[in-house]
JSON list of C-alpha atoms in Angstrom, two decimals:
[
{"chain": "C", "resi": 43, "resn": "UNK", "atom": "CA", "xyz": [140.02, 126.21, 101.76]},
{"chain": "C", "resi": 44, "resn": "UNK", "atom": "CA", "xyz": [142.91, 124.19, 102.58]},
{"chain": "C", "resi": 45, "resn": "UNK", "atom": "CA", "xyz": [146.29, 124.04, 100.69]},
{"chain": "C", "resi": 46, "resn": "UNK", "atom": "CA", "xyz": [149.03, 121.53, 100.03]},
{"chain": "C", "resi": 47, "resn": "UNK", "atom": "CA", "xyz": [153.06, 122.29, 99.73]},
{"chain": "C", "resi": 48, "resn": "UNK", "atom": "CA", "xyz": [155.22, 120.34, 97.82]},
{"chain": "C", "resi": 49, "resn": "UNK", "atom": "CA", "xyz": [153.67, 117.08, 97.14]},
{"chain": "C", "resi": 50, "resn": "UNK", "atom": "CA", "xyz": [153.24, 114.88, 94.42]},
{"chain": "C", "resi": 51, "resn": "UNK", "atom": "CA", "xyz": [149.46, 115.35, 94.28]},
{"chain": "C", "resi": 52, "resn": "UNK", "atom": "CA", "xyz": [147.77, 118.27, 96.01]},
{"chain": "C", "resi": 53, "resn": "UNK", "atom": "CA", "xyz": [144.36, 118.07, 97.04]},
{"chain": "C", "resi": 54, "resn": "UNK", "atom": "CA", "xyz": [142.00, 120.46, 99.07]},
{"chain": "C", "resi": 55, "resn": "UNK", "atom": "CA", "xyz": [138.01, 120.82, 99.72]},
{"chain": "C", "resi": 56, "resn": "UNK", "atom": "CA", "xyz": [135.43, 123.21, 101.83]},
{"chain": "C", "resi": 57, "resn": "UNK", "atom": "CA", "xyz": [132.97, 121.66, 103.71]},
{"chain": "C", "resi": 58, "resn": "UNK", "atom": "CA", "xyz": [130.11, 119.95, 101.62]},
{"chain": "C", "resi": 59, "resn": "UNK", "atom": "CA", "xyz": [127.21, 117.86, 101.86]},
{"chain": "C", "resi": 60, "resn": "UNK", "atom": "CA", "xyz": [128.84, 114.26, 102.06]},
{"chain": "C", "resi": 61, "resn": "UNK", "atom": "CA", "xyz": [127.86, 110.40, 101.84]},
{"chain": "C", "resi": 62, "resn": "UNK", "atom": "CA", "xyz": [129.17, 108.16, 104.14]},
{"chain": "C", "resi": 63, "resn": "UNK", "atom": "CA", "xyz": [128.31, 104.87, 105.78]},
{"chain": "C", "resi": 64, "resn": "UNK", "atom": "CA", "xyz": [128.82, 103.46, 109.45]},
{"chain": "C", "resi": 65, "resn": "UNK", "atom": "CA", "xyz": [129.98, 100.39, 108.17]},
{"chain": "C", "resi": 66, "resn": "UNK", "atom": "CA", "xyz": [132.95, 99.70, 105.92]},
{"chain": "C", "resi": 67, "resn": "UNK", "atom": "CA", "xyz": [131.62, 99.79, 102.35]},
{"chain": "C", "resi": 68, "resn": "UNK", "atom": "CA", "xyz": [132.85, 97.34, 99.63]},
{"chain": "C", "resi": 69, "resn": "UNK", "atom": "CA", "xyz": [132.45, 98.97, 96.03]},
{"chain": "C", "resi": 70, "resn": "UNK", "atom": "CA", "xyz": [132.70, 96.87, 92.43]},
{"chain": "C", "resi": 71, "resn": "UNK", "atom": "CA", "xyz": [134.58, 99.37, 90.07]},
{"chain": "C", "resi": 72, "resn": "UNK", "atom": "CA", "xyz": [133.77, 97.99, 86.11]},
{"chain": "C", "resi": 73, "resn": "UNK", "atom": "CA", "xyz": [136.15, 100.14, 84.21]},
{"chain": "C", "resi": 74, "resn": "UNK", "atom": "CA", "xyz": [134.11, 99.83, 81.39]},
{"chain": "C", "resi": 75, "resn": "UNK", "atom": "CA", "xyz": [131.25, 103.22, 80.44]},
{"chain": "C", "resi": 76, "resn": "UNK", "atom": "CA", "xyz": [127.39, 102.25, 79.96]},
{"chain": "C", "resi": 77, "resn": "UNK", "atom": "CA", "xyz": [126.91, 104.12, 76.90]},
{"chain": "C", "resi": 78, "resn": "UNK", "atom": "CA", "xyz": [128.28, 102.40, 73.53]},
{"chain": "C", "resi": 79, "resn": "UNK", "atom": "CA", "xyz": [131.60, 103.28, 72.58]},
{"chain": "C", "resi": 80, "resn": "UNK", "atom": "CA", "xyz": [132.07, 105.21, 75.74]},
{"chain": "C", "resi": 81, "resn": "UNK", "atom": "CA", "xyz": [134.62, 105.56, 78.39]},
{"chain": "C", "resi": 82, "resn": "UNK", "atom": "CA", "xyz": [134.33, 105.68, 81.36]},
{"chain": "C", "resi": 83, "resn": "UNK", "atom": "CA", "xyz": [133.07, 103.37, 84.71]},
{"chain": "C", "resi": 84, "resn": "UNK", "atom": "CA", "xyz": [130.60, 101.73, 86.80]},
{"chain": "C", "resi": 85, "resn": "UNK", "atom": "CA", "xyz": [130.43, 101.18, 90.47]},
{"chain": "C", "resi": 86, "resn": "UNK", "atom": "CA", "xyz": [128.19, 98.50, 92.23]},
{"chain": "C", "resi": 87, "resn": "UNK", "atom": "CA", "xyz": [127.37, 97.86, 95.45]},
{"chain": "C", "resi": 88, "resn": "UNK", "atom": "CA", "xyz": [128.05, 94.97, 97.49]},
{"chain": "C", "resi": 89, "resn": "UNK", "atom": "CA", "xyz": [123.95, 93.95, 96.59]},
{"chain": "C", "resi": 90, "resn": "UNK", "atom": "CA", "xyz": [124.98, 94.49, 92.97]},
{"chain": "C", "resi": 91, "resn": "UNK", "atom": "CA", "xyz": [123.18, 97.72, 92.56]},
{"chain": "C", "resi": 92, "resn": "UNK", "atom": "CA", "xyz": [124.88, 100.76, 90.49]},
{"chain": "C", "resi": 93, "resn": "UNK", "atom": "CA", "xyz": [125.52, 103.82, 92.64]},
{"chain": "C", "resi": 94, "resn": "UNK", "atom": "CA", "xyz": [127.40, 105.39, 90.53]},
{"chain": "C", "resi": 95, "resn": "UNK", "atom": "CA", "xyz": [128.65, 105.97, 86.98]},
{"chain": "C", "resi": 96, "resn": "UNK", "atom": "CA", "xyz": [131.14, 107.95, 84.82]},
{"chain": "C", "resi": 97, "resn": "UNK", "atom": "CA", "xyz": [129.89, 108.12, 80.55]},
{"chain": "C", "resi": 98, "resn": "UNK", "atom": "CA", "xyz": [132.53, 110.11, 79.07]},
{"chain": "C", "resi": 99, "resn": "UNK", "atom": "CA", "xyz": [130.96, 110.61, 75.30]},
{"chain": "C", "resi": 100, "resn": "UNK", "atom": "CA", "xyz": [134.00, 111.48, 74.01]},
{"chain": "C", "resi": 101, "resn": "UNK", "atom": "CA", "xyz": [136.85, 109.06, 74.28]},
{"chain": "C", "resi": 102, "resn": "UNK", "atom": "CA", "xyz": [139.35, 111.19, 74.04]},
{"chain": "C", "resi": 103, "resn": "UNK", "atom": "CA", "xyz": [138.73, 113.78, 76.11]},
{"chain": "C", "resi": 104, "resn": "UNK", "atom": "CA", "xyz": [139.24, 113.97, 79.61]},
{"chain": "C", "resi": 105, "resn": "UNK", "atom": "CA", "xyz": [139.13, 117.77, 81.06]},
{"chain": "C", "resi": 106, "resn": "UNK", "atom": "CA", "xyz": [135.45, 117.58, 82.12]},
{"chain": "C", "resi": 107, "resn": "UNK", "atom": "CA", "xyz": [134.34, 114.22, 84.01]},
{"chain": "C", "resi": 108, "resn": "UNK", "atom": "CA", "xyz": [131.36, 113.82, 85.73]},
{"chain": "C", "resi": 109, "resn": "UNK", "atom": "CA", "xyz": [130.37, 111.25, 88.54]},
{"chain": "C", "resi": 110, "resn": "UNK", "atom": "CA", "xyz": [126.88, 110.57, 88.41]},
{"chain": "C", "resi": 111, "resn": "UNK", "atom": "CA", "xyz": [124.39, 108.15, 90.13]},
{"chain": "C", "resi": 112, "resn": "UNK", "atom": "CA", "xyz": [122.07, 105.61, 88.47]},
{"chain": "C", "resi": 113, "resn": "UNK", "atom": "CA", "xyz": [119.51, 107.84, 87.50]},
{"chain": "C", "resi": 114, "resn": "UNK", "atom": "CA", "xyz": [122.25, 110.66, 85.59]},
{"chain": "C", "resi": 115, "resn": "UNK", "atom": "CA", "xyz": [122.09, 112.94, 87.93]},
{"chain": "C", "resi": 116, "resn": "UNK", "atom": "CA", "xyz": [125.44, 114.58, 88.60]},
{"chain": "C", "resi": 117, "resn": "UNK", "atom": "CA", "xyz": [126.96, 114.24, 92.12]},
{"chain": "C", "resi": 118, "resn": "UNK", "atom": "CA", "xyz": [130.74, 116.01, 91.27]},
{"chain": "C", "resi": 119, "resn": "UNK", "atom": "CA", "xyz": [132.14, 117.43, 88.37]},
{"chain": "C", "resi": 120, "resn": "UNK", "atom": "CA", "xyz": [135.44, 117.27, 87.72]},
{"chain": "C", "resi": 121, "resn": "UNK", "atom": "CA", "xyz": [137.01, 120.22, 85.70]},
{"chain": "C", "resi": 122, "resn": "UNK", "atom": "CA", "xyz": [140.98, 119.98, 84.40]},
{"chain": "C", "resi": 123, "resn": "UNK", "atom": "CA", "xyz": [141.92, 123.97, 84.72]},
{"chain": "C", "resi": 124, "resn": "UNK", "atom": "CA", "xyz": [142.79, 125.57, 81.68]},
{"chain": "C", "resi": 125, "resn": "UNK", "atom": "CA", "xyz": [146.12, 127.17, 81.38]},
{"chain": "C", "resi": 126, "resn": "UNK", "atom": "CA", "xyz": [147.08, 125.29, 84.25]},
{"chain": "C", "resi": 127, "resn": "UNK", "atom": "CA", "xyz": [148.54, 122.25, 83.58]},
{"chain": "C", "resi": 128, "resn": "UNK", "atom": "CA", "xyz": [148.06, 118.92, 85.61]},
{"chain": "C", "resi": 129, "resn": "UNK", "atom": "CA", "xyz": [145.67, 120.45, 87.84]},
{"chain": "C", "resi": 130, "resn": "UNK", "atom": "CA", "xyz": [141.96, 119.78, 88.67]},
{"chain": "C", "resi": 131, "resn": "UNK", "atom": "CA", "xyz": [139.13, 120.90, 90.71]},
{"chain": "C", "resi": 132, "resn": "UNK", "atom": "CA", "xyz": [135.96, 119.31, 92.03]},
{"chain": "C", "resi": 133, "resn": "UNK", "atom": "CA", "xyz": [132.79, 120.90, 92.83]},
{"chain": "C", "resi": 134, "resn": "UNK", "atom": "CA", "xyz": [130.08, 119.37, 94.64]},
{"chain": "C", "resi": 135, "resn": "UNK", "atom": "CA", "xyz": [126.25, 118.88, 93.04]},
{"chain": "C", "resi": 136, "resn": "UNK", "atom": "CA", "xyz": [123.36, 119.80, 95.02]},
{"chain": "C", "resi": 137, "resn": "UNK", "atom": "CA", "xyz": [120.31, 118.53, 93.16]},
{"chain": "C", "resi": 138, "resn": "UNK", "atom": "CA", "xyz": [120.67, 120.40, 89.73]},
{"chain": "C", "resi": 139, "resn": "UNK", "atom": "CA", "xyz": [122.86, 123.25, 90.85]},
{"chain": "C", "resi": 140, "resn": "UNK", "atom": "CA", "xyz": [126.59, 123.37, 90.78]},
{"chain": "C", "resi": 141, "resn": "UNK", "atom": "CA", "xyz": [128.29, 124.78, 93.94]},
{"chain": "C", "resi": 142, "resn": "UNK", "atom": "CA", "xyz": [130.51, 127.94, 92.99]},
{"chain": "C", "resi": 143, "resn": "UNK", "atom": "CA", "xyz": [133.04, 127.35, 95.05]},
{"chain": "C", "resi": 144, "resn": "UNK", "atom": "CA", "xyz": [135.25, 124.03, 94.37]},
{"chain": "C", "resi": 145, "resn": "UNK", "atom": "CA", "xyz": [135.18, 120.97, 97.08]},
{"chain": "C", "resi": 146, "resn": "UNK", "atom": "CA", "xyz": [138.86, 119.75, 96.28]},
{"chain": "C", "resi": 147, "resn": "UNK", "atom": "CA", "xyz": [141.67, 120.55, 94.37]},
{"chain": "C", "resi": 148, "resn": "UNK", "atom": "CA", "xyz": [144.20, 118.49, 92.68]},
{"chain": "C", "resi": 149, "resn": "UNK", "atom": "CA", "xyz": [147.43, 119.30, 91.69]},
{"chain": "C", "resi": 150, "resn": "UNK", "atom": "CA", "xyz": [150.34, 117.65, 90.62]},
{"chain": "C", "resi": 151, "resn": "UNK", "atom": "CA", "xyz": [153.66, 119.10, 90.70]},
{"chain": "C", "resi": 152, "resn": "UNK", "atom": "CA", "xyz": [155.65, 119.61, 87.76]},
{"chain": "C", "resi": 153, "resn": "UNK", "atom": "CA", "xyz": [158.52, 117.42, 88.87]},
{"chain": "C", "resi": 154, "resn": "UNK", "atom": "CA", "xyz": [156.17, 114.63, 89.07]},
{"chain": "C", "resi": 155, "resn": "UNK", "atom": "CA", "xyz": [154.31, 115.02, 85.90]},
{"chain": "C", "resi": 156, "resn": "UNK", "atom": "CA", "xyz": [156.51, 112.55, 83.74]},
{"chain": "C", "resi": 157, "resn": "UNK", "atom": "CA", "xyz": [155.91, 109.55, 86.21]},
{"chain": "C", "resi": 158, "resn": "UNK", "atom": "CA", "xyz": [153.64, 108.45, 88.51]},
{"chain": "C", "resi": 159, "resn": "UNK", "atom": "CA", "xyz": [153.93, 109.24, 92.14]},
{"chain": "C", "resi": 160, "resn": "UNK", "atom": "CA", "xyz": [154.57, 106.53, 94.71]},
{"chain": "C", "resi": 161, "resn": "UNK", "atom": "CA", "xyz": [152.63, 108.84, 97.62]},
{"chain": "C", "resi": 162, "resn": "UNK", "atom": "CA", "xyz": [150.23, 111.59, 97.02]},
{"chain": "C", "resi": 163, "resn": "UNK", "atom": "CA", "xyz": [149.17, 114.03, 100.05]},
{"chain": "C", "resi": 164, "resn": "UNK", "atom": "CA", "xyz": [146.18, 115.76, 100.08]},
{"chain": "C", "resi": 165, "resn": "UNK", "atom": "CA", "xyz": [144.06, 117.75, 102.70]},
{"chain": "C", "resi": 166, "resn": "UNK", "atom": "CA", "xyz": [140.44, 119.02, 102.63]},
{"chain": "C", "resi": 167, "resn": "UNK", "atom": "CA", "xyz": [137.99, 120.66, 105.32]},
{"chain": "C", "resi": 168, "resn": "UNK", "atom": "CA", "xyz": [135.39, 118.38, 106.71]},
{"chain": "C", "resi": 169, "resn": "UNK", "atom": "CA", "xyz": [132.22, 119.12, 107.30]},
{"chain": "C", "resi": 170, "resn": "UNK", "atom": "CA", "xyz": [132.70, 120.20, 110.40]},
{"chain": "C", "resi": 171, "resn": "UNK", "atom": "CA", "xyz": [135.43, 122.47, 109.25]},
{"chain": "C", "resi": 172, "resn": "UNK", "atom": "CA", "xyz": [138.50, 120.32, 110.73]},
{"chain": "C", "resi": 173, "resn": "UNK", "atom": "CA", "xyz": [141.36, 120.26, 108.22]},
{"chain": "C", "resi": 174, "resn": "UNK", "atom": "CA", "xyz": [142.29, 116.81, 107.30]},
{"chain": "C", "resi": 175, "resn": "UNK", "atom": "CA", "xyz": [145.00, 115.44, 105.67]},
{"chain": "C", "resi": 176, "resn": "UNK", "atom": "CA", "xyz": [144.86, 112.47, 103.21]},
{"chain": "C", "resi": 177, "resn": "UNK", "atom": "CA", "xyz": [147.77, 110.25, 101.30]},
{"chain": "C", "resi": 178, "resn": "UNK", "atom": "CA", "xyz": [147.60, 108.87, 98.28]},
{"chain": "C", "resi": 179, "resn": "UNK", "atom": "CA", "xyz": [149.72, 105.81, 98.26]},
{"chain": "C", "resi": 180, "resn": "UNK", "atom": "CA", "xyz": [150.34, 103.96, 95.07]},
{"chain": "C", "resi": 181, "resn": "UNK", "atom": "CA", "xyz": [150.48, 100.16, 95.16]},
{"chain": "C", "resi": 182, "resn": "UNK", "atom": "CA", "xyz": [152.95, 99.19, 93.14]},
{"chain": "C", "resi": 183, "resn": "UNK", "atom": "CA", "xyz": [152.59, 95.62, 94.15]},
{"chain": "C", "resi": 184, "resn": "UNK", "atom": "CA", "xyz": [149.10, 95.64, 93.42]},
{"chain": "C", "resi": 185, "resn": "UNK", "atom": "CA", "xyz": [148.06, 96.11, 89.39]},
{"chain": "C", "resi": 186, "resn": "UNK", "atom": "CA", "xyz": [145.06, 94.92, 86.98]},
{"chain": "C", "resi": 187, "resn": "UNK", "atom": "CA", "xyz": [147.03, 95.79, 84.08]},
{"chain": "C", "resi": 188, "resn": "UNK", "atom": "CA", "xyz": [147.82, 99.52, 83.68]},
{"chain": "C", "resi": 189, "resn": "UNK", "atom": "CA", "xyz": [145.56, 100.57, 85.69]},
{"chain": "C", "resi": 190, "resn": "UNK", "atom": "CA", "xyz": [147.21, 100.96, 89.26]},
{"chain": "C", "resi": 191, "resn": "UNK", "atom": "CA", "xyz": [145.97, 100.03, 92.38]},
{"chain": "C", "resi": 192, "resn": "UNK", "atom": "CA", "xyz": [145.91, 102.29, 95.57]},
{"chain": "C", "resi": 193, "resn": "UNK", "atom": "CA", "xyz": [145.54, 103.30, 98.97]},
{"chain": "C", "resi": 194, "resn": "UNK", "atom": "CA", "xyz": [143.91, 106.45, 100.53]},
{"chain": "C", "resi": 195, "resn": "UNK", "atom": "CA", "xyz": [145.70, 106.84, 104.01]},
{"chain": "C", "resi": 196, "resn": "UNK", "atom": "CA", "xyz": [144.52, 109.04, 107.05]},
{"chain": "C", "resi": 197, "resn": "UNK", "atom": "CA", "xyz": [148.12, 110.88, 107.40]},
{"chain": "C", "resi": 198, "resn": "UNK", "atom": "CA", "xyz": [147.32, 111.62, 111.37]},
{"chain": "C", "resi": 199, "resn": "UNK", "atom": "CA", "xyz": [146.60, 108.22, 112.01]},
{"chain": "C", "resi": 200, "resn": "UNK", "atom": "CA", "xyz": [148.32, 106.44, 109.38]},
{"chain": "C", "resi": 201, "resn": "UNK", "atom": "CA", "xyz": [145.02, 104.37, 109.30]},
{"chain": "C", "resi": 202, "resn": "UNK", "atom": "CA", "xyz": [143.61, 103.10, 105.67]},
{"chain": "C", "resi": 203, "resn": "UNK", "atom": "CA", "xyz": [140.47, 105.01, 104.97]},
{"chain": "C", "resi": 204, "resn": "UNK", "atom": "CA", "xyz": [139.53, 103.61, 101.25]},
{"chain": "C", "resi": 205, "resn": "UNK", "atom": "CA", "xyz": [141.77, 101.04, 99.33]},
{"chain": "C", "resi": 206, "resn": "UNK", "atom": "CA", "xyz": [141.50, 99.80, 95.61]},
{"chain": "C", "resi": 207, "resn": "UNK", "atom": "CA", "xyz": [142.51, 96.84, 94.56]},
{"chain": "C", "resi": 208, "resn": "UNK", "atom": "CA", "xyz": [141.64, 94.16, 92.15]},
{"chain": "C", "resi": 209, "resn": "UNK", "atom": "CA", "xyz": [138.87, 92.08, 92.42]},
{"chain": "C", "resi": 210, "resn": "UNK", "atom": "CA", "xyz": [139.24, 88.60, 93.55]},
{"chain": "C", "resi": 211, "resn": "UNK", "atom": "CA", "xyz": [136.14, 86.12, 94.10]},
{"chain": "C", "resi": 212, "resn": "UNK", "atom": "CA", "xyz": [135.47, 83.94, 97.36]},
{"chain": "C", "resi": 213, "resn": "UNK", "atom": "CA", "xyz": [137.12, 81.20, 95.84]},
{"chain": "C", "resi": 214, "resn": "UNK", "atom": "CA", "xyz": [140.28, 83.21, 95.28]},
{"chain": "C", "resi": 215, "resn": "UNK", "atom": "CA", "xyz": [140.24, 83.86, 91.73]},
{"chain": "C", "resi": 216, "resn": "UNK", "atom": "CA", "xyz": [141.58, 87.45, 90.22]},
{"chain": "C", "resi": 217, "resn": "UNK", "atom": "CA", "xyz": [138.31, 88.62, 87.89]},
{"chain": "C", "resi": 218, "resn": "UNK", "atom": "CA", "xyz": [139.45, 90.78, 84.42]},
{"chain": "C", "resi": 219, "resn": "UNK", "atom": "CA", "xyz": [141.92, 93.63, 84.62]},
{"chain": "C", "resi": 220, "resn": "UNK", "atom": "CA", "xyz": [138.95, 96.06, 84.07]},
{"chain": "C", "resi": 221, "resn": "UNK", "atom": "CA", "xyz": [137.16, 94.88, 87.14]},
{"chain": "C", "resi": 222, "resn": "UNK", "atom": "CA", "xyz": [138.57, 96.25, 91.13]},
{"chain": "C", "resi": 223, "resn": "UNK", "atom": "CA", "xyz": [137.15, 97.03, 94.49]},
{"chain": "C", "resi": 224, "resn": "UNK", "atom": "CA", "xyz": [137.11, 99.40, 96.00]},
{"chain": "C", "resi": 225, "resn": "UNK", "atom": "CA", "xyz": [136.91, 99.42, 100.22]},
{"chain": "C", "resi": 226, "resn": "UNK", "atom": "CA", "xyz": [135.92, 102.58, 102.20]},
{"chain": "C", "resi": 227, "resn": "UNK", "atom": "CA", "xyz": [136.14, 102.54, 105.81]},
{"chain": "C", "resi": 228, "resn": "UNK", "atom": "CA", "xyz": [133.25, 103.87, 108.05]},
{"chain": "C", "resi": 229, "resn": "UNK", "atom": "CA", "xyz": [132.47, 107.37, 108.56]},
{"chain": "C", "resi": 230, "resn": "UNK", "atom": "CA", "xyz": [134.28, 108.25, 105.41]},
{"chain": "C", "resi": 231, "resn": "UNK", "atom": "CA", "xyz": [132.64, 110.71, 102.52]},
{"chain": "C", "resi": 232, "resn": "UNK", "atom": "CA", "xyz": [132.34, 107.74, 99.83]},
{"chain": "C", "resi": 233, "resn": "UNK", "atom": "CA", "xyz": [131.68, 110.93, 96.35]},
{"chain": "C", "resi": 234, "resn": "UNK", "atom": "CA", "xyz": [134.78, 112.34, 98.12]},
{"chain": "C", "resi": 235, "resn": "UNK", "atom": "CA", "xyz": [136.80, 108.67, 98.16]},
{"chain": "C", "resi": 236, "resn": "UNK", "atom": "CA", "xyz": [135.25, 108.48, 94.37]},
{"chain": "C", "resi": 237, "resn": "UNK", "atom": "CA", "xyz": [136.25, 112.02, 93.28]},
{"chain": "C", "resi": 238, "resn": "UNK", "atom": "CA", "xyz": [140.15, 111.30, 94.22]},
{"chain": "C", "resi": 239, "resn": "UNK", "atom": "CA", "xyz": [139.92, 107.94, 92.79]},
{"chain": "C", "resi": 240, "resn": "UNK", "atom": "CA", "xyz": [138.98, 109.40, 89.24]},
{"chain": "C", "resi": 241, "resn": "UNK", "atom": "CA", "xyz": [141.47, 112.24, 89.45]},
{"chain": "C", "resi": 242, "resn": "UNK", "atom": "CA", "xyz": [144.22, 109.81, 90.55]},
{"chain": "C", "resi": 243, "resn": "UNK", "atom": "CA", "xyz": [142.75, 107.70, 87.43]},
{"chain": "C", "resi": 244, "resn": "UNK", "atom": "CA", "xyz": [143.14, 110.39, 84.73]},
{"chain": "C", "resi": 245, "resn": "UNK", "atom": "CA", "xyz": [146.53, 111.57, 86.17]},
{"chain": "C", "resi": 246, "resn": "UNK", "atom": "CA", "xyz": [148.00, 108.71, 85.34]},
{"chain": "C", "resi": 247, "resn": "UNK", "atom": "CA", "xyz": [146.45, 107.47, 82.35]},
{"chain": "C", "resi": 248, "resn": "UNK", "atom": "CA", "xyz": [144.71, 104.61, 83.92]},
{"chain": "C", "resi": 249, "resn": "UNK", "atom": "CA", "xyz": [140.89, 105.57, 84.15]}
]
């Protein structure tokens, strides 16, 4: 399992089963929960289909998030460590079983805690047990209200591997501040691209 050394936001994974695409992906993210008076979010499709969904029951709580597909059926689950503050870990689903061993790791430094960080590295283990290494870039430019746009950046290429950003329709017009896209690139794990998205989310107060 790979580490990260001082950064902002520290992520790491082992291999897993993953879902990707060969084609770049464009995702709807409705911050808004399916289940009355919950929190949480929805992500469609480009066909307008849900593929996957957050219901957090409880409003206010935020140390145990699951992303699910349509049907409820968990893909990760994302834990906040106890006794450990600022730091979370991901494990993988396979059908109804929860791997042992976590996928990623996220971490975020204690002088970074009080703000929010402008670039967050991360590296993980693909599934053909290559380390890569990810950053987290924040968009400051780019906001629906609080809730902060960002980029996901291939740090050995510098390439843009996922990218969220508000919504805008084909005639140009911004759609509500709880409504982004989200844009993966081909060949990338789209539950991984999902599970850093949340994490970034509840780090900084803005999923």
């Amino acid at each position: 399992m790979a580490r990260i050394h001082s950064s902002p936001l520290v992520c790491s994974s082992s291999p897993a089963a993953v879902c990707r695409s060969e084609k770049r992906k464009v995702f709807t993210l409705w911050l808004k929960s399916l289940v009355l008076n919950g929190r949480g979010c929805t992500v469609y499709d480009s066909d307008g289909l849900i593929v996957y969904r957050v219901d957090n029951y409880d409003s206010r709580c935020r140390d145990n998030i699951c992303l699910m597909d349509l049907r409820g059926n968990i893909v990760v689950n994302i834990l906040k460590k106890k006794l450990a503050f600022g730091k979370w870990e991901g494990f993988k689903w396979s059908g109804r079983k929860q791997d042992q061993r976590a996928w990623f790791k996220v971490a975020r430094p204690c002088f970074q805690r009080s703000r929010r960080p402008s670039s967050s590295p991360c590296e993980f283990e693909s599934d053909a047990g290559r380390a890569m290494r990810y950053r987290i870039d924040d968009d400051g430019g780019c906001r629906a209200g609080k809730r902060a746009c960002c980029r996901i950046v291939d740090a050995g290429t510098g390439l843009v591997v996922a990218e969220v950003k508000r919504k805008v329709t084909a005639g140009g017009v911004a759609l509500g501040e709880d409504v982004l896209a989200l844009v993966v690139e081909p060949d990338v794990d789209h539950s991984l691209i999902m599970g850093l998205v949340l994490v970034y989310g509840l780090m900084n107060h803005t999923m």
